[in-house]
PDB file of C-alpha atoms in Angstrom:
ATOM      1  CA  MET N   1      99.931 135.317 197.306  1.00  0.00           C
ATOM      2  CA  THR N   2      99.443 131.386 197.045  1.00  0.00           C
ATOM      3  CA  SER N   3     102.971 130.985 196.328  1.00  0.00           C
ATOM      4  CA  PHE N   4     103.930 132.675 199.561  1.00  0.00           C
ATOM      5  CA  VAL N   5     101.917 130.411 201.975  1.00  0.00           C
ATOM      6  CA  PRO N   6     104.106 127.165 201.579  1.00  0.00           C
ATOM      7  CA  PRO N   7     107.288 129.096 202.744  1.00  0.00           C
ATOM      8  CA  LEU N   8     105.186 130.666 205.641  1.00  0.00           C
ATOM      9  CA  THR N   9     104.212 127.147 206.750  1.00  0.00           C
ATOM     10  CA  ARG N  10     107.809 126.118 206.874  1.00  0.00           C
ATOM     11  CA  LEU N  11     108.889 129.330 208.577  1.00  0.00           C
ATOM     12  CA  VAL N  12     106.114 129.030 211.234  1.00  0.00           C
ATOM     13  CA  LEU N  13     107.068 125.474 211.925  1.00  0.00           C
ATOM     14  CA  ALA N  14     110.680 126.578 212.396  1.00  0.00           C
ATOM     15  CA  LEU N  15     109.496 129.083 214.981  1.00  0.00           C
ATOM     16  CA  CYS N  16     107.186 126.944 216.867  1.00  0.00           C
ATOM     17  CA  CYS N  17     109.944 124.297 217.295  1.00  0.00           C
ATOM     18  CA  LEU N  18     111.988 126.919 219.184  1.00  0.00           C
ATOM     19  CA  VAL N  19     108.934 128.028 221.386  1.00  0.00           C
ATOM     20  CA  SER N  20     108.194 124.223 222.297  1.00  0.00           C
ATOM     21  CA  LEU N  21     111.464 123.877 224.005  1.00  0.00           C
ATOM     22  CA  ALA N  22     112.053 127.022 226.106  1.00  0.00           C
ATOM     23  CA  VAL N  23     112.386 126.487 229.730  1.00  0.00           C
ATOM     24  CA  ALA N  24     113.311 128.036 233.011  1.00  0.00           C
ATOM     25  CA  ALA N  25     116.591 128.724 234.824  1.00  0.00           C
ATOM     26  CA  PRO N  26     118.283 130.017 237.940  1.00  0.00           C
ATOM     27  CA  ALA N  27     116.966 133.400 239.270  1.00  0.00           C
ATOM     28  CA  GLN N  28     114.927 135.296 241.683  1.00  0.00           C
ATOM     29  CA  THR N  29     113.013 137.606 239.610  1.00  0.00           C
ATOM     30  CA  LEU N  30     111.343 137.027 236.056  1.00  0.00           C
ATOM     31  CA  HIS N  31     113.768 139.199 234.133  1.00  0.00           C
ATOM     32  CA  GLU N  32     116.758 137.305 235.590  1.00  0.00           C
ATOM     33  CA  ILE N  33     115.097 134.074 234.832  1.00  0.00           C
ATOM     34  CA  ASN N  34     114.581 135.040 231.331  1.00  0.00           C
ATOM     35  CA  ARG N  35     118.057 136.200 230.980  1.00  0.00           C
ATOM     36  CA  ALA N  36     119.794 133.272 232.745  1.00  0.00           C
ATOM     37  CA  ASN N  37     117.918 130.317 231.152  1.00  0.00           C
ATOM     38  CA  GLY N  38     118.768 130.859 227.471  1.00  0.00           C
ATOM     39  CA  PHE N  39     115.284 132.251 226.622  1.00  0.00           C
ATOM     40  CA  HIS N  40     117.092 135.512 225.493  1.00  0.00           C
ATOM     41  CA  GLU N  41     119.173 133.395 223.103  1.00  0.00           C
ATOM     42  CA  MET N  42     116.109 131.531 221.921  1.00  0.00           C
ATOM     43  CA  LEU N  43     114.402 134.907 221.077  1.00  0.00           C
ATOM     44  CA  MET N  44     117.657 136.064 219.269  1.00  0.00           C
ATOM     45  CA  ALA N  45     117.413 132.860 217.005  1.00  0.00           C
ATOM     46  CA  ILE N  46     113.800 133.549 215.868  1.00  0.00           C
ATOM     47  CA  GLY N  47     114.724 135.992 213.359  1.00  0.00           C
ATOM     48  CA  PRO N  48     117.441 134.105 211.683  1.00  0.00           C
ATOM     49  CA  GLY N  49     115.059 131.138 211.741  1.00  0.00           C
ATOM     50  CA  PHE N  50     112.424 133.032 210.092  1.00  0.00           C
ATOM     51  CA  ILE N  51     114.786 133.999 207.262  1.00  0.00           C
ATOM     52  CA  ALA N  52     116.172 130.487 206.726  1.00  0.00           C
ATOM     53  CA  ALA N  53     112.743 129.272 206.547  1.00  0.00           C
ATOM     54  CA  VAL N  54     111.621 131.434 203.791  1.00  0.00           C
ATOM     55  CA  LYS N  55     114.893 130.810 201.916  1.00  0.00           C
ATOM     56  CA  SER N  56     114.273 127.026 202.274  1.00  0.00           C
ATOM     57  CA  ALA N  57     111.278 127.470 199.765  1.00  0.00           C
ATOM     58  CA  PRO N  58     111.840 125.086 196.749  1.00  0.00           C
ATOM     59  CA  GLU N  59     111.364 128.044 194.272  1.00  0.00           C
ATOM     60  CA  THR N  60     113.210 131.317 194.578  1.00  0.00           C
ATOM     61  CA  PRO N  61     111.020 134.174 195.115  1.00  0.00           C
ATOM     62  CA  PRO N  62     110.906 136.995 192.430  1.00  0.00           C
ATOM     63  CA  GLN N  63     113.388 139.714 193.395  1.00  0.00           C
ATOM     64  CA  LYS N  64     110.564 142.153 194.253  1.00  0.00           C
ATOM     65  CA  ILE N  65     109.464 139.680 196.945  1.00  0.00           C
ATOM     66  CA  GLN N  66     113.053 139.147 198.169  1.00  0.00           C
ATOM     67  CA  ASP N  67     113.598 142.863 198.558  1.00  0.00           C
ATOM     68  CA  ALA N  68     110.106 143.201 200.330  1.00  0.00           C
ATOM     69  CA  LEU N  69     110.905 140.324 202.716  1.00  0.00           C
ATOM     70  CA  ALA N  70     114.335 141.948 203.506  1.00  0.00           C
ATOM     71  CA  ALA N  71     112.749 145.237 204.134  1.00  0.00           C
ATOM     72  CA  ALA N  72     109.826 143.763 206.406  1.00  0.00           C
ATOM     73  CA  MET N  73     112.494 142.008 208.515  1.00  0.00           C
ATOM     74  CA  GLU N  74     114.128 145.316 209.585  1.00  0.00           C
ATOM     75  CA  GLY N  75     113.126 145.276 213.273  1.00  0.00           C
ATOM     76  CA  ALA N  76     111.101 142.092 213.078  1.00  0.00           C
ATOM     77  CA  PHE N  77     111.181 139.613 215.831  1.00  0.00           C
ATOM     78  CA  ASP N  78     113.560 141.700 217.853  1.00  0.00           C
ATOM     79  CA  ALA N  79     114.713 139.839 220.750  1.00  0.00           C
ATOM     80  CA  ASN N  80     114.959 142.609 223.443  1.00  0.00           C
ATOM     81  CA  LYS N  81     111.621 144.084 222.349  1.00  0.00           C
ATOM     82  CA  MET N  82     109.984 140.696 222.471  1.00  0.00           C
ATOM     83  CA  GLU N  83     111.436 139.975 225.839  1.00  0.00           C
ATOM     84  CA  ALA N  84     109.969 143.214 227.371  1.00  0.00           C
ATOM     85  CA  ALA N  85     106.569 142.431 225.925  1.00  0.00           C
ATOM     86  CA  ILE N  86     106.712 138.758 227.462  1.00  0.00           C
ATOM     87  CA  GLU N  87     107.701 139.925 230.655  1.00  0.00           C
ATOM     88  CA  ALA N  88     104.958 142.531 230.688  1.00  0.00           C
ATOM     89  CA  ARG N  89     102.491 140.066 229.885  1.00  0.00           C
ATOM     90  CA  MET N  90     103.788 137.621 232.751  1.00  0.00           C
ATOM     91  CA  ALA N  91     104.236 140.300 235.260  1.00  0.00           C
ATOM     92  CA  ASP N  92     102.804 139.205 238.713  1.00  0.00           C
ATOM     93  CA  LYS N  93     101.688 135.750 237.397  1.00  0.00           C
ATOM     94  CA  LEU N  94     104.195 133.928 239.180  1.00  0.00           C
ATOM     95  CA  PRO N  95     104.420 133.769 243.106  1.00  0.00           C
ATOM     96  CA  ALA N  96     107.651 134.406 244.847  1.00  0.00           C
ATOM     97  CA  ARG N  97     107.553 130.736 245.970  1.00  0.00           C
ATOM     98  CA  ASP N  98     107.728 129.480 242.375  1.00  0.00           C
ATOM     99  CA  LEU N  99     110.604 131.923 241.509  1.00  0.00           C
ATOM    100  CA  SER N 100     112.495 130.563 244.546  1.00  0.00           C
ATOM    101  CA  ASP N 101     111.851 127.223 243.521  1.00  0.00           C
ATOM    102  CA  LEU N 102     113.043 127.630 240.028  1.00  0.00           C
ATOM    103  CA  ALA N 103     116.165 129.241 241.573  1.00  0.00           C
ATOM    104  CA  SER N 104     116.830 126.292 243.871  1.00  0.00           C
ATOM    105  CA  PHE N 105     116.578 123.827 241.155  1.00  0.00           C
ATOM    106  CA  TYR N 106     118.714 125.611 238.605  1.00  0.00           C
ATOM    107  CA  ALA N 107     121.372 126.488 241.101  1.00  0.00           C
ATOM    108  CA  SER N 108     121.781 122.669 241.525  1.00  0.00           C
ATOM    109  CA  PRO N 109     124.190 120.629 239.312  1.00  0.00           C
ATOM    110  CA  LEU N 110     121.588 119.052 237.388  1.00  0.00           C
ATOM    111  CA  GLY N 111     119.865 122.386 236.796  1.00  0.00           C
ATOM    112  CA  LYS N 112     123.265 124.036 235.634  1.00  0.00           C
ATOM    113  CA  HIS N 113     123.965 121.148 233.461  1.00  0.00           C
ATOM    114  CA  VAL N 114     120.526 121.069 231.721  1.00  0.00           C
ATOM    115  CA  THR N 115     120.668 124.883 231.297  1.00  0.00           C
ATOM    116  CA  ALA N 116     124.026 124.650 229.503  1.00  0.00           C
ATOM    117  CA  LEU N 117     122.822 121.921 227.053  1.00  0.00           C
ATOM    118  CA  GLU N 118     119.896 124.135 226.124  1.00  0.00           C
ATOM    119  CA  ILE N 119     121.866 127.291 225.714  1.00  0.00           C
ATOM    120  CA  GLN N 120     124.455 125.527 223.724  1.00  0.00           C
ATOM    121  CA  ALA N 121     121.713 124.108 221.395  1.00  0.00           C
ATOM    122  CA  SER N 122     120.589 127.647 220.613  1.00  0.00           C
ATOM    123  CA  THR N 123     123.611 128.774 218.930  1.00  0.00           C
ATOM    124  CA  ALA N 124     123.677 128.966 215.152  1.00  0.00           C
ATOM    125  CA  GLU N 125     126.131 125.995 214.526  1.00  0.00           C
ATOM    126  CA  GLU N 126     124.369 123.781 216.925  1.00  0.00           C
ATOM    127  CA  ARG N 127     120.986 124.478 215.383  1.00  0.00           C
ATOM    128  CA  GLN N 128     122.435 123.502 211.928  1.00  0.00           C
ATOM    129  CA  ARG N 129     123.985 120.264 213.453  1.00  0.00           C
ATOM    130  CA  LYS N 130     120.618 119.565 215.286  1.00  0.00           C
ATOM    131  CA  THR N 131     118.864 119.787 212.079  1.00  0.00           C
ATOM    132  CA  ILE N 132     121.095 116.940 210.772  1.00  0.00           C
ATOM    133  CA  GLU N 133     121.775 114.848 213.567  1.00  0.00           C
ATOM    134  CA  GLY N 134     118.677 115.105 215.606  1.00  0.00           C
ATOM    135  CA  PRO N 135     116.532 112.979 213.030  1.00  0.00           C
ATOM    136  CA  LYS N 136     119.390 110.286 212.876  1.00  0.00           C
ATOM    137  CA  ILE N 137     119.368 109.904 216.772  1.00  0.00           C
ATOM    138  CA  LEU N 138     115.696 109.912 216.896  1.00  0.00           C
ATOM    139  CA  ARG N 139     115.588 107.061 214.274  1.00  0.00           C
ATOM    140  CA  GLU N 140     117.858 105.004 216.341  1.00  0.00           C
ATOM    141  CA  LEU N 141     116.171 105.349 219.605  1.00  0.00           C
ATOM    142  CA  PRO N 142     113.338 102.555 219.312  1.00  0.00           C
ATOM    143  CA  SER N 143     115.937  99.991 219.054  1.00  0.00           C
ATOM    144  CA  ARG N 144     118.820 101.394 220.936  1.00  0.00           C
ATOM    145  CA  ASP N 145     117.009 102.985 224.063  1.00  0.00           C
ATOM    146  CA  PRO N 146     113.299 102.667 223.936  1.00  0.00           C
ATOM    147  CA  ALA N 147     113.135 103.851 227.591  1.00  0.00           C
ATOM    148  CA  ARG N 148     114.709 107.176 226.609  1.00  0.00           C
ATOM    149  CA  LEU N 149     112.299 107.598 223.777  1.00  0.00           C
ATOM    150  CA  ALA N 150     109.403 107.085 225.900  1.00  0.00           C
ATOM    151  CA  LEU N 151     110.542 109.468 228.458  1.00  0.00           C
ATOM    152  CA  TYR N 152     110.875 112.223 225.580  1.00  0.00           C
ATOM    153  CA  LYS N 153     107.399 111.398 224.459  1.00  0.00           C
ATOM    154  CA  LYS N 154     106.137 111.806 228.194  1.00  0.00           C
ATOM    155  CA  LEU N 155     108.013 114.907 228.558  1.00  0.00           C
ATOM    156  CA  LEU N 156     106.575 116.586 225.373  1.00  0.00           C
ATOM    157  CA  GLU N 157     102.950 115.284 226.450  1.00  0.00           C
ATOM    158  CA  ASP N 158     103.233 116.813 229.860  1.00  0.00           C
ATOM    159  CA  LEU N 159     104.346 120.077 228.625  1.00  0.00           C
ATOM    160  CA  SER N 160     101.719 119.971 225.803  1.00  0.00           C
ATOM    161  CA  ALA N 161     104.572 121.113 223.370  1.00  0.00           C
ATOM    162  CA  VAL N 162     103.089 119.926 220.145  1.00  0.00           C
ATOM    163  CA  ASP N 163      99.637 121.405 221.080  1.00  0.00           C
ATOM    164  CA  THR N 164     101.380 124.669 221.982  1.00  0.00           C
ATOM    165  CA  GLY N 165     103.560 124.561 218.757  1.00  0.00           C
ATOM    166  CA  GLU N 166     100.416 123.950 216.556  1.00  0.00           C
ATOM    167  CA  ALA N 167      98.454 126.734 218.201  1.00  0.00           C
ATOM    168  CA  VAL N 168     101.198 129.214 217.773  1.00  0.00           C
ATOM    169  CA  ALA N 169     101.861 128.254 214.305  1.00  0.00           C
ATOM    170  CA  LEU N 170      98.257 128.644 213.360  1.00  0.00           C
ATOM    171  CA  ASN N 171      97.802 131.885 215.135  1.00  0.00           C
ATOM    172  CA  MET N 172     100.857 133.155 213.595  1.00  0.00           C
ATOM    173  CA  GLY N 173      99.892 132.104 210.221  1.00  0.00           C
ATOM    174  CA  TYR N 174      96.420 133.551 210.640  1.00  0.00           C
ATOM    175  CA  ALA N 175      97.805 136.976 211.612  1.00  0.00           C
ATOM    176  CA  MET N 176     100.130 137.267 208.620  1.00  0.00           C
ATOM    177  CA  LEU N 177      97.590 135.850 206.231  1.00  0.00           C
ATOM    178  CA  SER N 178      94.757 137.988 207.270  1.00  0.00           C
ATOM    179  CA  GLU N 179      97.023 140.936 207.207  1.00  0.00           C
ATOM    180  CA  MET N 180      98.151 140.199 203.662  1.00  0.00           C
ATOM    181  CA  LEU N 181      94.670 139.425 202.185  1.00  0.00           C
ATOM    182  CA  GLY N 182      93.456 142.865 203.746  1.00  0.00           C
ATOM    183  CA  ALA N 183      96.429 144.695 202.174  1.00  0.00           C
ATOM    184  CA  ALA N 184      95.822 143.157 198.818  1.00  0.00           C
ATOM    185  CA  GLY N 185      92.173 144.311 198.937  1.00  0.00           C
ATOM    186  CA  LYS N 186      90.839 140.711 199.366  1.00  0.00           C
ATOM    187  CA  PRO N 187      89.711 140.309 203.093  1.00  0.00           C
ATOM    188  CA  LEU N 188      87.928 137.062 203.931  1.00  0.00           C
ATOM    189  CA  PRO N 189      85.840 136.057 207.169  1.00  0.00           C
ATOM    190  CA  ASP N 190      87.786 134.599 209.951  1.00  0.00           C
ATOM    191  CA  ASP N 191      86.477 131.169 209.357  1.00  0.00           C
ATOM    192  CA  GLN N 192      87.591 131.237 205.716  1.00  0.00           C
ATOM    193  CA  ILE N 193      91.051 132.419 206.463  1.00  0.00           C
ATOM    194  CA  MET N 194      91.570 129.798 209.201  1.00  0.00           C
ATOM    195  CA  ALA N 195      90.238 127.085 206.706  1.00  0.00           C
ATOM    196  CA  LEU N 196      92.686 128.311 204.037  1.00  0.00           C
ATOM    197  CA  LEU N 197      95.319 128.153 206.483  1.00  0.00           C
ATOM    198  CA  ARG N 198      94.567 124.706 207.595  1.00  0.00           C
ATOM    199  CA  GLN N 199      94.262 123.583 203.955  1.00  0.00           C
ATOM    200  CA  ARG N 200      97.815 125.001 203.302  1.00  0.00           C
ATOM    201  CA  SER N 201      99.252 123.549 206.689  1.00  0.00           C
ATOM    202  CA  GLU N 202      98.087 119.975 206.039  1.00  0.00           C
ATOM    203  CA  GLY N 203     100.578 117.757 207.988  1.00  0.00           C
ATOM    204  CA  LEU N 204     101.686 120.635 210.369  1.00  0.00           C
ATOM    205  CA  ARG N 205     101.195 118.934 213.444  1.00  0.00           C
ATOM    206  CA  HIS N 206     103.038 115.757 212.359  1.00  0.00           C
ATOM    207  CA  ASP N 207     105.818 117.926 211.258  1.00  0.00           C
ATOM    208  CA  ILE N 208     105.975 119.858 214.543  1.00  0.00           C
ATOM    209  CA  GLU N 209     105.774 116.622 216.508  1.00  0.00           C
ATOM    210  CA  THR N 210     108.718 115.094 214.460  1.00  0.00           C
ATOM    211  CA  ASP N 211     110.900 118.282 214.663  1.00  0.00           C
ATOM    212  CA  VAL N 212     110.489 118.838 218.163  1.00  0.00           C
ATOM    213  CA  MET N 213     111.233 115.113 219.217  1.00  0.00           C
ATOM    214  CA  ALA N 214     114.360 115.394 216.878  1.00  0.00           C
ATOM    215  CA  SER N 215     115.383 118.471 218.803  1.00  0.00           C
ATOM    216  CA  VAL N 216     114.768 116.835 222.207  1.00  0.00           C
ATOM    217  CA  ALA N 217     116.675 113.624 221.026  1.00  0.00           C
ATOM    218  CA  TYR N 218     119.728 115.869 220.122  1.00  0.00           C
ATOM    219  CA  ILE N 219     119.625 118.380 222.954  1.00  0.00           C
ATOM    220  CA  TYR N 220     119.436 115.669 225.558  1.00  0.00           C
ATOM    221  CA  ARG N 221     121.450 112.932 223.928  1.00  0.00           C
ATOM    222  CA  ASP N 222     124.108 112.628 226.499  1.00  0.00           C
ATOM    223  CA  LEU N 223     122.018 113.317 229.523  1.00  0.00           C
ATOM    224  CA  PRO N 224     121.791 110.183 231.862  1.00  0.00           C
ATOM    225  CA  LEU N 225     118.457 108.875 231.743  1.00  0.00           C
ATOM    226  CA  ASP N 226     118.100 109.159 235.684  1.00  0.00           C
ATOM    227  CA  ASP N 227     118.833 112.739 235.481  1.00  0.00           C
ATOM    228  CA  LEU N 228     116.459 113.143 232.587  1.00  0.00           C
ATOM    229  CA  ARG N 229     113.650 111.731 234.789  1.00  0.00           C
ATOM    230  CA  LEU N 230     114.709 114.175 237.569  1.00  0.00           C
ATOM    231  CA  TYR N 231     114.427 117.139 235.116  1.00  0.00           C
ATOM    232  CA  GLN N 232     110.933 115.822 233.757  1.00  0.00           C
ATOM    233  CA  THR N 233     109.707 115.673 237.466  1.00  0.00           C
ATOM    234  CA  PHE N 234     110.740 119.256 237.934  1.00  0.00           C
ATOM    235  CA  LEU N 235     109.162 120.553 234.792  1.00  0.00           C
ATOM    236  CA  ILE N 236     105.631 119.334 235.950  1.00  0.00           C
ATOM    237  CA  SER N 237     106.202 120.605 239.436  1.00  0.00           C
ATOM    238  CA  PRO N 238     104.110 123.509 240.507  1.00  0.00           C
ATOM    239  CA  ALA N 239     107.132 126.071 239.974  1.00  0.00           C
ATOM    240  CA  GLY N 240     107.981 124.450 236.743  1.00  0.00           C
ATOM    241  CA  SER N 241     104.660 124.022 235.129  1.00  0.00           C
ATOM    242  CA  HIS N 242     103.274 127.441 236.321  1.00  0.00           C
ATOM    243  CA  TYR N 243     106.373 128.943 234.565  1.00  0.00           C
ATOM    244  CA  TYR N 244     106.121 127.129 231.505  1.00  0.00           C
ATOM    245  CA  ASP N 245     102.331 127.502 231.069  1.00  0.00           C
ATOM    246  CA  GLN N 246     102.628 131.490 231.496  1.00  0.00           C
ATOM    247  CA  MET N 247     105.656 131.590 229.211  1.00  0.00           C
ATOM    248  CA  GLN N 248     104.063 129.705 226.401  1.00  0.00           C
ATOM    249  CA  VAL N 249     100.965 131.880 226.640  1.00  0.00           C
ATOM    250  CA  ALA N 250     102.957 135.170 226.506  1.00  0.00           C
ATOM    251  CA  LEU N 251     105.332 133.994 224.043  1.00  0.00           C
ATOM    252  CA  GLY N 252     102.644 132.817 221.509  1.00  0.00           C
ATOM    253  CA  ALA N 253     100.763 136.206 221.890  1.00  0.00           C
ATOM    254  CA  VAL N 254     103.933 138.369 221.245  1.00  0.00           C
ATOM    255  CA  MET N 255     105.073 136.134 218.199  1.00  0.00           C
ATOM    256  CA  THR N 256     101.385 136.500 216.915  1.00  0.00           C
ATOM    257  CA  ASP N 257     101.799 140.312 217.150  1.00  0.00           C
ATOM    258  CA  GLU N 258     105.078 140.169 215.451  1.00  0.00           C
ATOM    259  CA  ALA N 259     103.877 138.029 212.623  1.00  0.00           C
ATOM    260  CA  ARG N 260     100.949 140.677 212.092  1.00  0.00           C
ATOM    261  CA  SER N 261     103.457 143.359 212.131  1.00  0.00           C
ATOM    262  CA  PHE N 262     105.685 141.675 209.876  1.00  0.00           C
ATOM    263  CA  GLY N 263     102.919 141.025 207.375  1.00  0.00           C
ATOM    264  CA  HIS N 264     102.009 144.691 207.394  1.00  0.00           C
ATOM    265  CA  ARG N 265     105.595 145.840 206.755  1.00  0.00           C
ATOM    266  CA  PHE N 266     105.761 143.247 203.962  1.00  0.00           C
ATOM    267  CA  PHE N 267     102.916 144.689 202.056  1.00  0.00           C
ATOM    268  CA  VAL N 268     103.901 148.251 202.694  1.00  0.00           C
ATOM    269  CA  ALA N 269     107.380 147.149 201.120  1.00  0.00           C
ATOM    270  CA  LEU N 270     105.402 145.865 198.077  1.00  0.00           C
ATOM    271  CA  GLY N 271     103.612 149.048 197.708  1.00  0.00           C
ATOM    272  CA  TYR N 272     100.308 147.667 198.557  1.00  0.00           C
ATOM    273  CA  ARG N 273      99.457 149.930 201.416  1.00  0.00           C
ATOM    274  CA  LYS N 274     100.739 152.978 203.313  1.00  0.00           C
ATOM    275  CA  ALA N 275     102.882 152.694 206.302  1.00  0.00           C
TER     276      ALA N 275
END
């Protein structure tokens, strides 16, 4: 059990960084927005990100664990299923005026450009490149472009990206860990589970902030500073902030449900409990 928790922390970190960067795009209905903005592509990247995080563990798990993980991943974090669940949670939460304002901005040249950058960054090749190049770009910003660095920090602060990432990571970790402990016949009270998770996740918030900042630095590296300011202004507008707030809540809840379901299937595959 304990040997699985560190990979779990890295796994959740990889997912919450994806969550922290999702934004809206041109459309008149919620489904169109979530399909036009790269949100669906982001959801499709969660499963592979989950697997990659597990494989990044310093020690190779026993074959039995690897087989159980592979079995548990069957149907886990399915993009279409999560998208439907998210839209159900967000139904009627955004007024028509907000949807119209979202459509107007993302139909603009700047909106189309930003959307293209974000969709491109969700591809497997770009995610790998972002992991390598993002930290390098971020390290150079204090001396090369402090104004851009300050704007990146303001953008993440306005969107509560780090707070959201940490909350989602802990909720997912709690759901998975509680399911696993229960399946192993060693249930713990909620406060003890959360204390154990926080102990195992020490430094998680710092890691999230660093990773999200590196991702932002990479994705928007070629976006002119004035355009970045305009984009930041839109994201904190009523339409942008309403969409982002509702999306974060819905996505966090759905990912937590998926994490709990994964934990259940994992222990079924190990033979600890019946399906």
